[in-house]
Amino acid sequence: MAVSGLSGLKKYLSLMGFKEEINRRRTFGIVSHPDAGKTTLTEKLLLFGGAIRVAGAVKSNKIKKGATSDFMEIERQRGISVATSVMGFEYRDYKVNILDTPGHQDFQEDTFRTLTAVDSVIIVIDAAKGVEPQTEKLMNVCRMRKTPVMVFINKLDRPSRDTFSLLDEIEEQLKIKTRPLSWPINSGADFKGVYNIYKKSLNLFDADVQEIQPAIKFADVNDPQLETHIGNDADELREELELVEGVYPEFDREAYLAGDLAPVFFGSALYNFGVQELLDAFVEIAPSPKPSVTEEREIKPAEEGFTGFVFKIHANIDPNHRSRIAFVKICSGRFERNAVYKHIRTGKNMRISSPTAFMAAQKEVIDEAFPGDIIGVPDNGNLIIGDTITSGEEIHFKGLPSFSPEMFRYIENADPMKSKQLNKGIDQLMEEGVAQLFTSQFNGRKIIGTVGQLQFEVIQYRLEHEYNAKCRFETLPMHKACWIECDDPKLLTEFKKRKHQKMATDKRGRDVFMADSGFILQMAQDEFKDIKFHFTSEF
Ligand code: GDP
């Protein structure tokens, strides 16, 4: 009896510890239009987490407009870019996991997939430029998934746009309500600092001082002490804050967690100003790991059974070894090294003997990990993006959509002696999600679909350098690839027969209609009203 009591207690304590581990996790992505300051902010957050000691340690994975040479440079640093894809660190009592996303729009599919593995997002906006095209696209993905977003308005040390108009623009263009939790006092050369509405304190900005200055606390904004610090700007600040309180309802955490409201912070990532306030508020209000949707049922993080899914694959990290790393997001249960798990797609058992955690710039082998964590699983080609791994239950995670590409080309072998290498290379690069592959049902030719020109260059480069194969592309003037679906098999057959020349198969064997132009697509939609045309592969 006593023994069972003791083991019961142990079990209870272990369960409590497990729940605590989940609750203290914050897994998020930082997104921005290129150049708004994502890399700079990431680096400053890592400094707070003690994950790096000096500025400049985080390598930008940025690719300038269309420059293949930049990409090749990045390829050389592939080891680094793997390490910086996920950066975990401890801050206060929290375990923070930052998932990096490529800034270049040609790699937006990679970003979209990464966003399926986060519980919240911080959007960085340049205070002079406001909402930019890429910000809008990324926000659309967050909205689709109801991901909670927080906004950091950056570069206040430079002349910036009027604060109210910036907030209006965010509300209009990003279609989300905002609630400022801090407020800037001027900008550019007159930038005095940021008033923290959330904590009722003032942080003074001084471009010459590198260290972070302690915040000055006030009972309320009417405190005459405010004048001693910011002089005549105090009155204007009071007026603006009054307006803020009048215009914006109280911060509502539930609305934020539901993805309906974005709390907004201001600062200058370059000067590490306003970043700690952002981080402090972030760990307090951002969500811990959320339930995940599978085709079968909802999975809660605190469930005992282990579940996780692959959202990213990095191949050929070391050109001398055909090494791949699969990034697995843990959705439920405690992950244990060497435990036997099931790879659902193949039905095979797998034992993960050297899983790695990503702690800032280094990888280390770990024995256990918790929901919200990302682990790196060394793999030699068994895992593909979207795969589910569990402690036995047959479930399939949802939410890794493929979007219709915008550019299409036939891919041809340019070296007949190397066709085996070419096919292998194409297969592996597609598994990594570099682009999408379709096979024409009409002539059997392989078609590569991408979002941007750069992806074709990357494919060509990597085929040559990693697989010793040569390819040639042939332009295919195509408008969109649509996944088609219909309840009536006869009608579907009829459609496929009529459009035979334009039908292709995706990598999962599904039917895709390749429309030459928007007009032709519209005609097809009008003619076949009972056929559904999907622009993402998940429906
Ligand atoms: P990303 O493309 O969003 O990752 O942007 P980066 O972090 O690489 O920043 C782009 C450029 O803006 C770099 O030259 C940064 O030094 C600069 N930058 C970033 N944050 C600030 C800031 O707060 N103030 C100023 N003046 N420049 C900044």
Coordinates of C-alpha atoms and ligand atoms in Angstrom, one line a residue:
M1 CA 0.0 0.0 0.0
A2 CA 2.7 2.4 1.1
V3 CA 4.7 1.5 -2.0
S4 CA 1.8 2.2 -4.3
G5 CA 1.2 5.4 -2.4
L6 CA 4.8 6.5 -3.0
S7 CA 4.8 5.5 -6.7
G8 CA 1.5 7.3 -7.0
L9 CA 3.1 10.5 -5.5
K10 CA 6.1 10.2 -7.8
K11 CA 3.8 9.9 -10.8
Y12 CA 1.8 12.9 -9.6
L13 CA 5.0 15.0 -9.1
S14 CA 6.3 13.9 -12.5
L15 CA 3.0 14.9 -14.1
M16 CA 3.1 18.3 -12.4
G17 CA 6.6 18.8 -13.6
F18 CA 5.6 17.9 -17.1
K19 CA 2.8 20.4 -17.1
E20 CA 5.0 23.1 -15.8
E21 CA 7.5 22.4 -18.6
I22 CA 4.8 22.9 -21.1
N23 CA 3.4 26.1 -19.5
R24 CA 6.8 27.8 -19.4
R25 CA 7.5 27.3 -23.1
R26 CA 7.1 30.1 -25.6
T27 CA 7.6 29.0 -29.2
F28 CA 7.4 31.8 -31.8
G29 CA 8.5 33.1 -35.1
I30 CA 9.7 36.6 -35.9
V31 CA 8.6 37.8 -39.3
S32 CA 9.1 41.0 -41.3
H33 CA 9.4 42.5 -44.7
P34 CA 13.1 42.3 -45.6
D35 CA 15.2 45.0 -43.8
A36 CA 12.7 45.9 -41.2
G37 CA 15.0 44.5 -38.6
K38 CA 14.1 40.9 -37.9
T39 CA 17.7 39.7 -37.7
T40 CA 18.7 42.6 -35.5
L41 CA 15.8 42.0 -33.1
T42 CA 16.5 38.3 -33.0
E43 CA 20.0 38.9 -32.0
K44 CA 19.1 41.3 -29.3
L45 CA 16.6 38.8 -27.9
L46 CA 19.3 36.2 -27.8
L47 CA 21.5 38.6 -25.9
F48 CA 18.9 38.9 -23.2
G49 CA 18.6 35.1 -23.0
G50 CA 22.4 35.0 -22.5
A51 CA 22.4 32.7 -25.5
I52 CA 25.1 34.8 -27.2
R53 CA 27.4 37.3 -25.6
V54 CA 28.3 39.7 -28.3
A55 CA 26.4 41.4 -31.0
G56 CA 27.1 40.2 -34.5
A57 CA 26.9 36.5 -33.6
V58 CA 23.8 35.8 -35.5
K59 CA 24.3 35.4 -39.2
S60 CA 21.7 36.9 -41.3
N61 CA 20.1 34.3 -43.6
K62 CA 19.1 37.1 -45.8
I63 CA 19.4 37.0 -49.5
K64 CA 19.5 40.2 -51.3
K65 CA 17.3 40.7 -54.3
G66 CA 17.9 37.9 -56.7
A67 CA 21.6 37.5 -55.8
T68 CA 22.5 33.8 -56.3
S69 CA 26.0 34.6 -55.0
D70 CA 24.5 35.4 -51.6
F71 CA 22.7 32.1 -51.6
M72 CA 25.9 30.3 -52.4
E73 CA 27.6 32.1 -49.5
I74 CA 24.8 30.9 -47.3
E75 CA 25.2 27.4 -48.7
R76 CA 28.8 27.6 -47.5
Q77 CA 27.5 28.5 -44.1
R78 CA 24.9 25.9 -44.1
G79 CA 26.0 24.6 -40.8
I80 CA 25.4 28.0 -39.3
S81 CA 22.0 28.5 -41.0
V82 CA 20.8 25.1 -39.6
A83 CA 21.9 26.2 -36.1
T84 CA 20.1 29.5 -36.4
S85 CA 16.9 28.1 -37.8
V86 CA 15.8 27.4 -34.3
M87 CA 17.2 29.2 -31.3
G88 CA 16.2 28.2 -27.8
F89 CA 17.2 30.0 -24.6
E90 CA 16.1 30.4 -21.0
Y91 CA 14.8 33.8 -20.0
R92 CA 13.5 34.3 -16.4
D93 CA 11.5 31.2 -15.8
Y94 CA 10.7 30.6 -19.4
K95 CA 12.1 28.5 -22.2
V96 CA 11.9 30.5 -25.3
N97 CA 12.2 29.0 -28.8
I98 CA 12.6 31.3 -31.7
L99 CA 12.0 29.9 -35.2
D100 CA 13.8 31.8 -37.8
T101 CA 12.1 32.4 -41.2
P102 CA 13.8 33.3 -44.5
G103 CA 13.2 36.9 -45.3
H104 CA 13.4 36.6 -49.1
Q105 CA 10.0 36.3 -50.6
D106 CA 11.1 33.5 -53.0
F107 CA 11.4 31.3 -50.0
Q108 CA 8.0 32.1 -48.5
E109 CA 6.8 28.5 -48.6
D110 CA 9.5 27.7 -46.2
T111 CA 8.3 30.6 -44.0
F112 CA 4.7 29.4 -44.2
R113 CA 5.7 25.9 -43.2
T114 CA 7.7 27.2 -40.3
L115 CA 4.7 29.2 -39.1
T116 CA 2.8 25.9 -38.7
A117 CA 5.2 25.1 -35.9
V118 CA 4.9 28.2 -33.8
D119 CA 2.4 29.2 -31.2
S120 CA 2.7 32.9 -31.8
V121 CA 4.4 35.5 -33.9
I122 CA 6.2 38.8 -33.5
I123 CA 5.9 41.1 -36.6
V124 CA 8.6 43.7 -37.0
I125 CA 7.6 46.9 -38.8
D126 CA 9.9 49.7 -39.9
A127 CA 8.5 52.9 -38.3
A128 CA 9.4 55.0 -41.4
K129 CA 7.9 52.5 -43.9
G130 CA 4.9 51.1 -42.1
V131 CA 3.2 48.0 -43.5
E132 CA 5.0 46.5 -46.5
P133 CA 3.9 43.9 -49.0
Q134 CA 5.6 41.0 -47.3
T135 CA 4.2 42.0 -43.9
E136 CA 0.7 41.7 -45.4
K137 CA 1.3 38.2 -46.9
L138 CA 2.7 36.9 -43.7
M139 CA -0.1 38.3 -41.7
N140 CA -2.6 36.5 -44.0
V141 CA -1.0 33.2 -43.0
C142 CA -1.2 34.1 -39.3
R143 CA -4.9 35.0 -39.7
M144 CA -5.6 31.8 -41.5
R145 CA -4.2 29.9 -38.5
K146 CA -5.5 32.3 -35.9
T147 CA -1.9 32.7 -34.6
P148 CA -1.6 35.4 -31.9
V149 CA 0.6 38.3 -33.2
M150 CA 2.5 41.0 -31.4
V151 CA 3.9 44.0 -33.3
F152 CA 7.3 45.6 -32.7
I153 CA 7.6 49.0 -34.5
N154 CA 11.3 49.4 -35.1
K155 CA 13.9 52.1 -36.0
L156 CA 12.4 54.9 -33.8
D157 CA 15.9 56.3 -33.7
R158 CA 15.2 57.4 -37.3
P159 CA 12.6 59.9 -38.5
S160 CA 9.4 57.9 -38.3
R161 CA 5.8 58.2 -39.3
D162 CA 3.1 59.6 -37.0
T163 CA 2.3 56.9 -34.4
F164 CA -1.5 57.1 -34.7
S165 CA -1.3 56.8 -38.5
L166 CA 1.0 53.8 -38.2
L167 CA -1.4 52.1 -35.9
D168 CA -4.3 52.9 -38.3
E169 CA -2.4 51.5 -41.2
I170 CA -1.7 48.2 -39.3
E171 CA -5.4 47.9 -38.5
E172 CA -6.5 48.5 -42.0
Q173 CA -3.9 46.6 -44.0
L174 CA -3.2 43.8 -41.6
K175 CA -6.9 43.5 -40.7
I176 CA -6.3 43.2 -37.0
K177 CA -7.2 45.4 -34.0
T178 CA -4.2 46.9 -32.3
R179 CA -3.5 48.0 -28.7
P180 CA -0.3 50.0 -28.0
L181 CA 1.3 48.8 -24.8
S182 CA 4.2 51.3 -25.1
W183 CA 4.4 54.7 -26.7
P184 CA 7.3 56.5 -28.4
I185 CA 8.3 60.0 -27.5
N186 CA 9.2 61.6 -30.8
S187 CA 11.5 59.9 -33.2
G188 CA 14.8 60.4 -35.1
A189 CA 17.1 63.0 -33.7
D190 CA 14.4 64.0 -31.2
F191 CA 13.7 60.5 -30.0
K192 CA 13.5 60.7 -26.2
G193 CA 12.4 57.2 -25.4
V194 CA 9.4 55.0 -24.8
Y195 CA 6.8 55.2 -22.2
N196 CA 5.7 51.7 -21.1
I197 CA 1.9 51.9 -20.8
Y198 CA 1.8 48.3 -19.5
K199 CA 4.3 48.9 -16.6
K200 CA 3.8 52.7 -16.2
S201 CA 7.4 53.5 -16.6
L202 CA 9.7 55.5 -18.8
N203 CA 12.8 54.3 -20.7
L204 CA 15.0 57.1 -21.8
F205 CA 16.8 56.8 -25.1
D206 CA 20.4 57.9 -25.4
A207 CA 22.2 56.9 -28.6
D208 CA 25.6 57.3 -27.0
V209 CA 24.9 54.8 -24.1
Q210 CA 25.3 51.2 -25.0
E211 CA 24.1 49.7 -21.7
I212 CA 20.5 49.3 -21.0
Q213 CA 19.3 51.9 -18.6
P214 CA 16.8 51.0 -15.8
A215 CA 13.3 52.2 -16.4
I216 CA 11.9 55.1 -14.3
K217 CA 8.7 54.2 -12.6
F218 CA 5.8 56.5 -12.1
A219 CA 2.5 56.3 -10.2
D220 CA 0.8 57.7 -13.2
V221 CA 1.5 59.9 -16.2
N222 CA 0.5 63.1 -14.3
D223 CA 3.6 62.7 -12.1
P224 CA 5.5 66.0 -12.3
Q225 CA 8.7 64.0 -12.4
L226 CA 8.0 63.3 -16.0
E227 CA 9.0 66.9 -16.8
T228 CA 12.4 66.4 -15.2
H229 CA 13.1 63.7 -17.7
I230 CA 11.5 64.7 -20.9
G231 CA 10.8 68.4 -20.4
N232 CA 8.2 70.0 -22.6
D233 CA 7.4 66.7 -24.3
A234 CA 5.7 65.5 -21.1
D235 CA 2.5 67.4 -21.9
E236 CA 2.3 66.1 -25.4
L237 CA 2.9 62.6 -24.1
R238 CA 0.1 63.0 -21.6
E239 CA -2.3 64.2 -24.3
E240 CA -1.4 61.3 -26.6
L241 CA -1.7 58.7 -23.8
E242 CA -5.1 60.2 -23.0
L243 CA -6.1 59.7 -26.6
V244 CA -4.8 56.2 -26.6
E245 CA -6.9 55.3 -23.6
G246 CA -9.9 56.9 -25.3
V247 CA -9.5 55.3 -28.6
Y248 CA -8.2 51.8 -27.7
P249 CA -10.1 49.6 -25.3
E250 CA -8.1 48.0 -22.4
F251 CA -5.7 45.4 -23.5
D252 CA -7.6 42.1 -23.7
R253 CA -5.3 39.1 -23.5
E254 CA -8.1 36.7 -24.6
A255 CA -8.6 38.7 -27.8
Y256 CA -4.8 38.6 -28.3
L257 CA -4.7 34.8 -27.8
A258 CA -7.6 34.4 -30.2
G259 CA -5.6 36.3 -32.9
D260 CA -8.0 39.2 -33.0
L261 CA -5.8 41.8 -31.3
A262 CA -2.2 42.7 -31.7
P263 CA -0.4 44.4 -28.8
V264 CA 2.1 46.9 -30.1
F265 CA 5.6 47.9 -28.8
F266 CA 8.0 50.5 -30.0
G267 CA 11.8 50.7 -30.0
S268 CA 15.0 50.5 -31.8
A269 CA 16.5 47.0 -32.2
L270 CA 19.8 48.4 -33.4
Y271 CA 20.2 50.3 -30.1
N272 CA 18.7 47.5 -28.1
F273 CA 16.1 49.9 -27.0
G274 CA 12.6 48.7 -26.1
V275 CA 13.6 45.1 -26.7
Q276 CA 13.6 44.0 -23.1
E277 CA 10.2 45.5 -22.5
L278 CA 9.0 43.6 -25.6
L279 CA 10.5 40.3 -24.3
D280 CA 9.2 40.8 -20.8
A281 CA 5.6 41.4 -22.0
F282 CA 6.0 38.6 -24.5
V283 CA 6.9 35.9 -22.0
E284 CA 4.1 37.0 -19.8
I285 CA 1.3 37.2 -22.3
A286 CA 2.2 35.0 -25.2
P287 CA 0.7 31.5 -25.3
S288 CA 2.3 28.3 -24.1
P289 CA 2.0 25.4 -26.6
K290 CA -1.5 25.2 -28.0
P291 CA -3.5 22.1 -29.0
S292 CA -2.8 20.9 -32.5
V293 CA -5.3 19.7 -35.1
T294 CA -4.9 16.3 -36.7
E295 CA -7.2 14.6 -39.3
E296 CA -8.5 12.4 -36.5
R297 CA -8.8 14.6 -33.4
E298 CA -7.4 17.5 -31.5
I299 CA -4.1 16.8 -29.6
K300 CA -3.5 18.5 -26.3
P301 CA 0.1 19.2 -25.3
A302 CA -0.3 17.6 -21.9
E303 CA -1.4 14.3 -23.2
E304 CA 0.8 11.4 -22.2
G305 CA 1.4 10.0 -25.7
F306 CA 4.2 11.5 -27.7
T307 CA 3.2 13.2 -31.0
G308 CA 5.2 15.4 -33.3
F309 CA 5.5 16.4 -37.0
V310 CA 8.3 17.3 -39.4
F311 CA 8.0 20.8 -40.7
K312 CA 11.4 21.3 -42.2
I313 CA 14.2 19.3 -43.7
H314 CA 17.8 20.4 -44.2
A315 CA 19.7 18.2 -46.5
N316 CA 23.4 17.9 -47.3
I317 CA 24.5 20.0 -44.4
D318 CA 28.0 18.5 -44.8
P319 CA 28.8 17.9 -48.5
N320 CA 31.1 15.0 -47.5
H321 CA 28.3 13.1 -45.8
R322 CA 24.8 12.8 -47.1
S323 CA 23.4 14.1 -43.8
R324 CA 20.0 15.4 -43.4
I325 CA 18.3 16.9 -40.4
A326 CA 14.5 16.8 -40.0
F327 CA 13.1 19.4 -37.7
V328 CA 10.4 17.9 -35.5
K329 CA 7.9 20.0 -33.6
I330 CA 6.8 18.2 -30.4
C331 CA 3.0 18.6 -30.0
S332 CA 2.3 16.3 -27.0
G333 CA 3.9 14.1 -24.5
R334 CA 7.5 13.9 -23.3
F335 CA 10.0 13.0 -26.0
E336 CA 12.6 10.6 -24.9
R337 CA 15.8 9.7 -26.6
N338 CA 16.0 6.0 -27.7
A339 CA 12.3 5.4 -27.1
V340 CA 10.5 3.5 -29.8
Y341 CA 8.3 5.7 -31.9
K342 CA 6.1 5.1 -34.9
H343 CA 6.6 6.8 -38.2
I344 CA 3.0 6.9 -39.3
R345 CA 3.5 7.3 -43.1
T346 CA 5.5 4.1 -43.4
G347 CA 4.1 2.3 -40.3
K348 CA 7.7 1.5 -39.3
N349 CA 9.1 1.8 -35.8
M350 CA 11.9 4.2 -35.3
R351 CA 14.4 4.9 -32.5
I352 CA 15.9 8.3 -32.3
S353 CA 19.3 7.9 -30.8
S354 CA 20.9 11.3 -31.3
P355 CA 18.2 14.0 -31.2
T356 CA 19.6 17.5 -31.0
A357 CA 18.2 20.6 -29.3
F358 CA 18.9 24.0 -30.7
M359 CA 20.3 26.2 -28.1
A360 CA 21.1 29.4 -29.9
A361 CA 24.2 28.9 -32.1
Q362 CA 25.0 25.4 -30.9
K363 CA 23.4 22.0 -31.2
E364 CA 23.5 19.5 -28.5
V365 CA 22.3 16.0 -28.1
I366 CA 19.4 15.8 -25.6
D367 CA 17.7 13.1 -23.6
E368 CA 14.3 14.6 -23.4
A369 CA 12.2 17.4 -24.8
F370 CA 8.7 18.8 -24.2
P371 CA 5.8 20.1 -26.2
G372 CA 6.7 23.4 -27.8
D373 CA 10.3 22.3 -28.4
I374 CA 11.8 21.6 -31.7
I375 CA 14.2 18.7 -32.0
G376 CA 16.6 17.9 -34.9
V377 CA 16.5 14.3 -36.0
P378 CA 19.4 13.0 -38.1
D379 CA 17.8 11.2 -41.0
N380 CA 19.0 9.4 -44.1
G381 CA 16.0 10.0 -46.3
N382 CA 13.1 8.4 -44.5
L383 CA 11.4 11.5 -43.2
I384 CA 9.7 14.0 -45.4
I385 CA 7.9 17.3 -44.6
G386 CA 4.5 16.7 -43.1
D387 CA 5.4 13.3 -41.5
T388 CA 3.9 12.4 -38.2
I389 CA 5.8 10.6 -35.5
T390 CA 3.9 9.2 -32.4
S391 CA 4.3 6.8 -29.6
G392 CA 1.9 4.5 -31.5
E393 CA -1.4 6.3 -32.2
E394 CA -2.4 6.5 -35.9
I395 CA -2.9 10.2 -36.4
H396 CA -2.0 12.6 -39.1
F397 CA -1.2 16.3 -38.5
K398 CA -2.9 18.8 -40.7
G399 CA -1.8 22.2 -41.7
L400 CA 1.2 22.0 -44.0
P401 CA -0.3 23.4 -47.1
S402 CA 1.3 23.7 -50.5
F403 CA 0.3 26.9 -52.3
S404 CA -0.1 27.1 -56.0
P405 CA 3.3 28.1 -57.4
E406 CA 3.5 31.2 -59.6
M407 CA 6.3 30.2 -62.0
F408 CA 6.6 27.0 -63.9
R409 CA 9.3 25.3 -65.9
Y410 CA 10.0 22.0 -67.4
I411 CA 13.1 20.5 -66.0
E412 CA 15.4 18.6 -68.4
N413 CA 18.5 16.5 -68.0
A414 CA 21.5 18.3 -69.4
D415 CA 23.9 15.4 -68.9
P416 CA 22.6 12.1 -70.2
M417 CA 25.2 10.2 -68.2
K418 CA 23.8 11.5 -65.0
S419 CA 20.1 10.9 -65.2
K420 CA 20.1 8.7 -62.0
Q421 CA 21.8 11.5 -60.0
L422 CA 19.4 14.0 -61.5
N423 CA 16.3 12.1 -60.5
K424 CA 17.6 11.5 -57.0
G425 CA 18.6 15.1 -56.6
I426 CA 15.2 16.3 -57.8
D427 CA 13.4 13.9 -55.5
Q428 CA 15.4 15.0 -52.5
L429 CA 15.2 18.7 -53.1
M430 CA 11.5 18.4 -53.5
E431 CA 11.2 16.5 -50.2
E432 CA 13.1 19.3 -48.6
G433 CA 10.4 21.6 -50.0
V434 CA 12.7 23.7 -52.2
A435 CA 10.0 23.8 -54.8
Q436 CA 7.0 21.7 -56.1
L437 CA 7.2 19.0 -58.6
F438 CA 4.4 18.1 -61.0
T439 CA 4.4 15.4 -63.7
S440 CA 2.4 16.1 -66.8
Q441 CA -0.2 13.5 -67.5
F442 CA 0.0 14.4 -71.1
N443 CA 3.7 13.9 -71.9
G444 CA 5.2 12.7 -68.7
R445 CA 7.5 15.6 -68.4
K446 CA 8.6 17.0 -65.0
I447 CA 7.5 20.5 -64.2
I448 CA 9.0 22.5 -61.4
G449 CA 6.7 25.1 -59.8
T450 CA 8.2 27.9 -57.7
V451 CA 7.2 31.3 -56.2
G452 CA 10.3 33.1 -57.5
Q453 CA 13.1 33.0 -60.0
L454 CA 15.7 32.4 -57.3
Q455 CA 14.4 29.0 -56.5
F456 CA 15.2 27.8 -60.0
E457 CA 18.8 29.0 -59.6
V458 CA 19.1 27.3 -56.3
I459 CA 17.8 24.0 -57.7
Q460 CA 20.3 24.2 -60.6
Y461 CA 23.2 25.1 -58.2
R462 CA 22.4 22.4 -55.7
L463 CA 21.9 19.7 -58.3
E464 CA 25.3 20.5 -59.6
H465 CA 27.1 20.8 -56.3
E466 CA 25.4 18.2 -54.2
Y467 CA 24.3 15.6 -56.8
N468 CA 26.8 16.1 -59.5
A469 CA 23.9 16.4 -62.0
K470 CA 23.1 19.1 -64.6
C471 CA 19.7 20.4 -65.5
R472 CA 18.2 22.7 -68.0
F473 CA 14.9 24.6 -67.6
E474 CA 12.4 25.3 -70.3
T475 CA 9.9 28.1 -69.8
L476 CA 6.3 27.1 -69.4
P477 CA 4.0 30.1 -69.6
M478 CA 1.5 28.9 -67.0
H479 CA -0.7 30.9 -64.7
K480 CA -1.6 28.6 -61.8
A481 CA -1.7 25.1 -60.6
C482 CA -5.1 24.1 -59.1
W483 CA -5.8 21.0 -57.2
I484 CA -9.2 19.8 -58.4
E485 CA -11.8 17.8 -56.5
C486 CA -15.3 16.7 -57.3
D487 CA -17.9 14.4 -55.6
D488 CA -19.0 13.1 -59.0
P489 CA -16.3 10.8 -60.4
K490 CA -17.9 10.8 -63.8
L491 CA -17.7 14.6 -64.1
L492 CA -14.1 14.5 -62.9
T493 CA -13.2 12.0 -65.6
E494 CA -14.9 14.1 -68.1
F495 CA -13.0 17.2 -67.0
K496 CA -9.7 15.3 -67.1
K497 CA -10.4 14.0 -70.5
R498 CA -11.2 17.4 -71.9
K499 CA -8.2 19.1 -70.2
H500 CA -5.9 16.1 -70.8
Q501 CA -3.1 18.3 -72.1
K502 CA -3.2 20.5 -69.0
M503 CA -3.5 17.8 -66.4
A504 CA -0.6 17.0 -64.1
T505 CA 0.0 14.9 -60.9
D506 CA 1.5 16.3 -57.8
K507 CA 4.0 14.4 -55.6
R508 CA 1.2 12.8 -53.6
G509 CA -0.5 11.6 -56.7
R510 CA -3.3 14.2 -56.7
D511 CA -4.8 15.7 -59.8
V512 CA -3.7 19.2 -60.7
F513 CA -5.1 21.4 -63.4
M514 CA -2.4 23.7 -64.9
A515 CA -4.2 26.8 -66.2
D516 CA -2.5 28.8 -68.9
S517 CA -4.1 32.1 -67.9
G518 CA -6.6 33.6 -65.5
F519 CA -9.1 33.8 -68.4
I520 CA -8.8 30.0 -69.1
L521 CA -9.1 29.2 -65.5
Q522 CA -12.2 31.3 -65.2
M523 CA -13.7 29.6 -68.3
A524 CA -13.0 26.2 -66.8
Q525 CA -14.6 27.2 -63.5
D526 CA -17.7 28.6 -65.2
E527 CA -18.1 25.5 -67.3
F528 CA -17.5 22.9 -64.6
K529 CA -19.4 24.5 -61.7
D530 CA -19.4 21.3 -59.6
I531 CA -15.7 20.9 -59.7
K532 CA -13.8 22.6 -56.9
F533 CA -10.6 24.4 -57.8
H534 CA -8.2 24.8 -54.9
F535 CA -5.2 27.1 -54.8
T536 CA -3.6 25.3 -51.8
S537 CA -3.1 21.6 -51.6
E538 CA -4.8 21.4 -48.1
F539 CA -8.5 21.3 -48.3
Ligands
GDP1 P1 15.9 41.9 -41.6 O1 16.0 41.9 -43.1 O2 14.5 42.2 -41.3 O3 16.5 40.8 -40.9 O4 16.7 43.3 -41.2 P2 18.1 43.5 -40.4 O5 17.9 43.2 -39.0 O6 19.1 42.8 -41.2 O7 18.2 45.0 -40.6 C1 18.3 45.7 -41.8 C2 19.1 47.0 -41.7 O8 18.4 47.9 -40.8 C3 20.5 46.7 -41.1 O9 21.4 47.6 -41.7 C4 20.3 47.1 -39.6 O10 21.5 47.5 -39.0 C5 19.3 48.2 -39.7 N1 18.5 48.3 -38.5 C6 17.8 47.3 -37.8 N2 17.2 47.8 -36.7 C7 17.4 49.1 -36.7 C8 17.1 50.2 -35.8 O11 16.4 50.0 -34.8 N3 17.5 51.5 -36.2 C9 18.3 51.7 -37.3 N4 18.7 53.0 -37.5 N5 18.7 50.7 -38.1 C10 18.3 49.5 -37.8

